[in-house]
Amino acid sequence: MTLSRALIVTRRELRDQLRDWRIIFPVVVLTLFFPLLMNFTADRMLDFMAQHGANILGERLVPFLLMVVGFFPISVSLVIALESFVGEKERHSLEPLLASPLTDTELYVGKILASTLPPLLSSYLGIFVYLVGLALTVGWFAEPVLLIQILALTTVQGLVMVAGAVVVSSQATSVRAANLLASFIIIPFALLIQGESVIMLWGRYEALWWILLALLLILFILLRMGVQLFNREELLGRDLDELNLKAAWRTFAQGFVGAGQRAGLAGWYRKEVFPTVARLRAPIAVLGLALFGAVLLGYSQASQYPNLFVAGNFRLLEDTAEHFAQFGFFSPTGASWVFLINLRALGFASLLGIFSWGVLAIVLLMVPLALTGFFAGQLALAGVSPLSFFAAFILPHGVAEIPAALLAGGAILRLGASVIAPPPGKTLSEGWLLALADWAKILLGLVIPLLAMAALLEAFLTPRVVLMVFGN
Amino acid sequence: MVEAHELVKQFDDFIAVRGLSLHVQPGEVLALLGPNGAGKTTTVRMLHAILKPTSGWARVAGYDVVRQAEAVRRSVGVLTEHHGLYFRMQAEEYLSFFGELYGLSPAVCRKRATYWLERFGMSEAVSKRLGEYSKGMRQKLALIRALLHDPPVLLLDEPTSAMDPESARLVRDAISQLRSANRAIILCTHNLTEAEQLADQIAIIRRGTIVARGSPEQLKRDLLGPALLELRTAAPLNGVAHSLSDLVEIVEAGDNWLRYRTPDPATYNPLILQRLTERRVPVITLAEVPRSLEDVYLQVIAHQ
């Protein structure tokens, strides 16, 4: 990859954009007139708030408007990127470029720069105009740290939008389809801006660093996806947006049954399920570390909150066994209830994982482990051995439930991450369908039986062990 | 120069190209013919390394299309199915952009651009935006883009479509000249007359497979049978035709004309003329009945 060749593409696109009044007009308005309007708004609002003794609101509003002034011009980058990537595909001007000696990465970088630079420069200029205006009208000067935060957020947000637009574009063959798919970018950004607004009006500016960090992570993932997806094969191998359910089903079925076809249930386990578990070693290890980290985090937080247990005297009440029975323990109904709750949690984690590259699935699975660690920590502070807590409350059914969670979580993580980097020689959809087949194999072949076993243990064995260890 | 062996390209459950092999030498033009969706464009895309074959291999200008894709693209000039111009640019600006992508110096690029623009009669249109060009002019400019880096291999998809007869003639002459300059050329076209005029080899593709291949003459001979000859006489034949059936296969006959086939006209035509002279039947004309590539094509497609 040479930057000089990427810049050939960037220069051409920039020249083209500068000839398009549909791009120039909003950029000029958002760069020059909008900041001045925001100056006026800030001036009036400060006066108004001061009249009603709500100075703090006025003071918080001025930095908030700084963020808005920075954000509006970069929103144009999404339109430019969609136009640049899918527009070229639709007008068939992409193929001559693909036929040239440019590498996929050079073309990708060239177009990313062309889509990002004008809106970003416009955004910086808008911020400058706003700041100069404020300095002249109300004598307000931005804190250097706040300015750095806003500039960094603006830059990363612009890059995330463009990188997201490339991913969307690679899956669309028309600007219309890309615009529809772009709601996957616009809606999260609308929510993000609302969240940032709350943070800024609340005055918790340090939280902006965390948002920046999260955006950088998302940017990294989107750029990785973009480099993987922006290739000649993916761009030209797809002429229609038609949903081919038959082909999708065939790919899924091949991945699900695979080498285990006609080998019976035992053969399916031997040839498909167990090799899939072996393939999931890395995501399972990552998840295992995350869950262990959650236990430690919960344990470490125990001392930060009032202790729920009386020191040195943790004994269950005499009628605990009856309470257990009232909650459905010691009965098949209770076991079914536990099973369904766990299954629902994994289903929800799978759904979250699909839309978050697996990240939110991990977070969801970490929550109960963090709570377990927290209770163990509080019991330890109350003088009860955390090991006996784990041995009584967790271990009896955990022998089945924890492996089930690890297996399911590993498959969900792989499913979510499959869109970041499809396997070599596979398209994005093929890679995702094969990961879905792996997830289904693991779920049906191992997780559901393990969860059923864990539910029976949790309903019948765990309460007995708890009563035995902690009962009066 | 272009060599492909058992190329296969599959998209999901659709096989666009199945087991296609071809060979084009420098100084040779291969015309790929076939109905829409036959696999011509996919084949060309594999040959200039923008699609990877599912199986099989191809070498273009000595480079492997999978392992040395960038070198392949540098050695190939491609006229794509759609011209794909940037309408807000001007011709020189457009060509200079592609020249830069192919690593040409500005001076060389300008010189070549000027040469081809003049050659195709477009010098006066250089200051216009490409959006103002006619379809034919756009096509010519796209062709210049393909020729600009002087590649040893040319893949031309419908090079004269949308052109007026004069422009089409200019382009055909340029292709002939490039063939003489030892370029290996693959031409995808629906214009069978053009293919017949330009191609040394014809390959007819149907459903991703080459179903007929050879020189235009060879294809006619193989698919339409031996040459059909027509003889016209100044006097009625009066049963003479019947007496010639021991020499050639009489296809049709009238009062003073007959049509016959012979696999060896050089041997049998003089014998026939001799026999007619002996019978005092004066011959006005003896000529081969023209058979077009269209006949060959339609026969192949109908047969398939």
Coordinates of N, CA and C in Angstrom, one line a residue, chain A residues 289-361:
Chain A
L289 N -11.9 -15.4 30.5 CA -11.1 -14.3 31.2 C -12.1 -13.2 31.6
A290 N -13.0 -12.8 30.7 CA -13.9 -11.7 31.0 C -14.8 -12.1 32.2
L291 N -15.3 -13.3 32.2 CA -16.2 -13.7 33.4 C -15.4 -13.8 34.7
F292 N -14.1 -14.3 34.6 CA -13.3 -14.3 35.8 C -13.0 -12.9 36.3
G293 N -12.8 -12.0 35.3 CA -12.6 -10.6 35.6 C -13.8 -10.0 36.3
A294 N -15.0 -10.4 35.8 CA -16.3 -9.9 36.4 C -16.4 -10.3 37.8
V295 N -16.0 -11.6 38.1 CA -16.1 -12.1 39.5 C -15.1 -11.2 40.4
L296 N -13.9 -11.0 39.9 CA -12.9 -10.2 40.7 C -13.4 -8.8 40.9
L297 N -14.0 -8.2 39.8 CA -14.5 -6.8 39.9 C -15.6 -6.7 40.9
G298 N -16.6 -7.7 40.9 CA -17.7 -7.7 41.9 C -17.1 -7.9 43.3
Y299 N -16.1 -8.8 43.4 CA -15.5 -9.0 44.7 C -14.9 -7.8 45.3
S300 N -14.2 -7.1 44.4 CA -13.4 -5.9 44.8 C -14.4 -4.7 45.1
Q301 N -15.6 -4.7 44.6 CA -16.5 -3.6 44.9 C -17.3 -3.9 46.2
A302 N -17.2 -5.1 46.7 CA -18.0 -5.4 47.9 C -17.8 -4.4 49.1
S303 N -16.6 -4.0 49.2 CA -16.3 -3.1 50.4 C -16.8 -1.7 50.1
Q304 N -17.1 -1.4 48.9 CA -17.5 0.0 48.6 C -19.0 0.3 49.0
Y305 N -19.7 -0.8 49.3 CA -21.2 -0.6 49.6 C -21.5 -1.2 51.0
P306 N -22.6 -0.7 51.6 CA -22.9 -1.3 53.0 C -23.1 -2.8 52.9
N307 N -22.6 -3.5 53.9 CA -22.7 -4.9 53.9 C -24.1 -5.4 54.2
L308 N -24.5 -6.4 53.4 CA -25.9 -6.9 53.5 C -26.0 -8.0 54.6
F309 N -24.8 -8.5 55.0 CA -24.8 -9.6 56.0 C -24.2 -9.1 57.3
V310 N -24.8 -9.8 58.3 CA -24.3 -9.5 59.7 C -23.0 -10.2 59.9
A311 N -22.0 -9.5 60.4 CA -20.6 -10.1 60.5 C -20.6 -11.3 61.4
G312 N -20.0 -12.3 61.0 CA -19.8 -13.5 61.8 C -21.0 -14.4 62.1
N313 N -22.1 -14.0 61.5 CA -23.4 -14.7 61.9 C -24.2 -15.0 60.6
F314 N -23.7 -15.6 59.6 CA -24.5 -15.9 58.4 C -25.1 -17.3 58.5
R315 N -26.3 -17.3 58.9 CA -27.1 -18.6 59.0 C -28.4 -18.3 58.3
L316 N -28.9 -19.3 57.6 CA -30.2 -19.2 57.0 C -31.3 -19.3 58.0
L317 N -32.5 -18.8 57.7 CA -33.6 -18.8 58.6 C -34.1 -20.3 58.7
E318 N -34.8 -20.6 59.7 CA -35.3 -22.0 59.9 C -36.3 -22.4 58.8
D319 N -37.0 -21.4 58.4 CA -38.1 -21.8 57.4 C -37.6 -21.6 55.9
T320 N -36.2 -21.5 55.8 CA -35.7 -21.3 54.4 C -36.1 -22.4 53.4
A321 N -36.1 -23.6 53.9 CA -36.5 -24.8 53.1 C -37.9 -24.6 52.5
E322 N -38.8 -24.1 53.4 CA -40.2 -23.9 52.9 C -40.2 -22.7 51.9
H323 N -39.4 -21.7 52.2 CA -39.3 -20.6 51.2 C -38.8 -21.1 49.8
F324 N -37.8 -22.0 49.9 CA -37.3 -22.6 48.6 C -38.4 -23.3 47.9
A325 N -39.2 -24.1 48.7 CA -40.3 -24.8 48.0 C -41.3 -23.9 47.4
Q326 N -41.6 -22.8 48.2 CA -42.6 -21.8 47.7 C -42.1 -21.2 46.3
F327 N -40.8 -21.0 46.2 CA -40.3 -20.4 44.9 C -40.2 -21.5 43.8
G328 N -40.6 -22.7 44.1 CA -40.6 -23.7 43.1 C -39.4 -24.7 43.1
F329 N -38.5 -24.4 44.1 CA -37.4 -25.4 44.1 C -37.9 -26.8 44.6
F330 N -37.2 -27.8 44.4 CA -37.5 -29.2 44.7 C -38.7 -29.7 43.8
S331 N -38.9 -29.0 42.7 CA -40.1 -29.5 41.8 C -39.7 -29.4 40.4
P332 N -40.3 -30.2 39.5 CA -40.0 -30.1 38.1 C -40.4 -28.7 37.5
T333 N -41.4 -28.1 38.1 CA -41.9 -26.8 37.6 C -40.7 -25.8 37.8
G334 N -40.2 -25.9 39.0 CA -39.0 -25.0 39.3 C -37.9 -25.2 38.4
A335 N -37.6 -26.5 38.1 CA -36.5 -26.8 37.2 C -36.8 -26.2 35.8
S336 N -38.0 -26.3 35.3 CA -38.4 -25.8 34.0 C -38.2 -24.3 34.0
W337 N -38.6 -23.7 35.1 CA -38.6 -22.2 35.2 C -37.1 -21.8 35.1
V338 N -36.2 -22.4 35.8 CA -34.8 -22.1 35.8 C -34.3 -22.3 34.4
F339 N -34.7 -23.4 33.8 CA -34.2 -23.7 32.5 C -34.6 -22.6 31.5
L340 N -35.9 -22.2 31.5 CA -36.4 -21.2 30.6 C -35.7 -19.8 30.8
I341 N -35.5 -19.5 32.1 CA -34.9 -18.2 32.4 C -33.4 -18.2 31.8
N342 N -32.7 -19.3 32.0 CA -31.3 -19.3 31.5 C -31.3 -19.3 30.0
L343 N -32.3 -20.0 29.4 CA -32.3 -20.1 27.9 C -32.7 -18.7 27.4
R344 N -33.6 -18.0 28.1 CA -34.0 -16.7 27.6 C -32.8 -15.7 27.7
A345 N -32.0 -15.8 28.8 CA -30.9 -15.0 29.0 C -29.9 -15.2 27.8
L346 N -29.6 -16.5 27.5 CA -28.7 -16.7 26.4 C -29.2 -16.3 25.0
G347 N -30.6 -16.4 24.9 CA -31.2 -15.9 23.6 C -31.0 -14.4 23.5
F348 N -31.2 -13.7 24.6 CA -31.1 -12.2 24.6 C -29.6 -11.9 24.4
A349 N -28.7 -12.6 25.0 CA -27.3 -12.3 24.8 C -26.9 -12.5 23.3
S350 N -27.5 -13.6 22.7 CA -27.2 -13.8 21.3 C -27.7 -12.6 20.4
L351 N -28.9 -12.1 20.8 CA -29.4 -11.0 20.0 C -28.6 -9.8 20.2
L352 N -28.2 -9.5 21.4 CA -27.3 -8.3 21.6 C -26.0 -8.5 20.9
G353 N -25.5 -9.8 21.0 CA -24.2 -10.0 20.4 C -24.2 -9.8 18.9
I354 N -25.3 -10.1 18.2 CA -25.3 -9.9 16.8 C -25.2 -8.5 16.4
F355 N -25.8 -7.6 17.2 CA -25.8 -6.2 16.9 C -24.6 -5.4 17.5
S356 N -23.7 -6.1 18.2 CA -22.6 -5.4 18.9 C -21.3 -6.1 18.7
W357 N -21.2 -6.9 17.7 CA -20.0 -7.7 17.4 C -19.6 -8.6 18.6
G358 N -20.6 -9.0 19.3 CA -20.4 -9.9 20.5 C -20.2 -9.2 21.8
V359 N -19.9 -7.9 21.7 CA -19.4 -7.2 22.9 C -20.5 -7.2 24.0
L360 N -21.7 -6.8 23.7 CA -22.8 -6.7 24.7 C -23.2 -8.0 25.2
A361 N -23.0 -9.1 24.5 CA -23.3 -10.4 25.0 C -22.3 -10.7 26.1

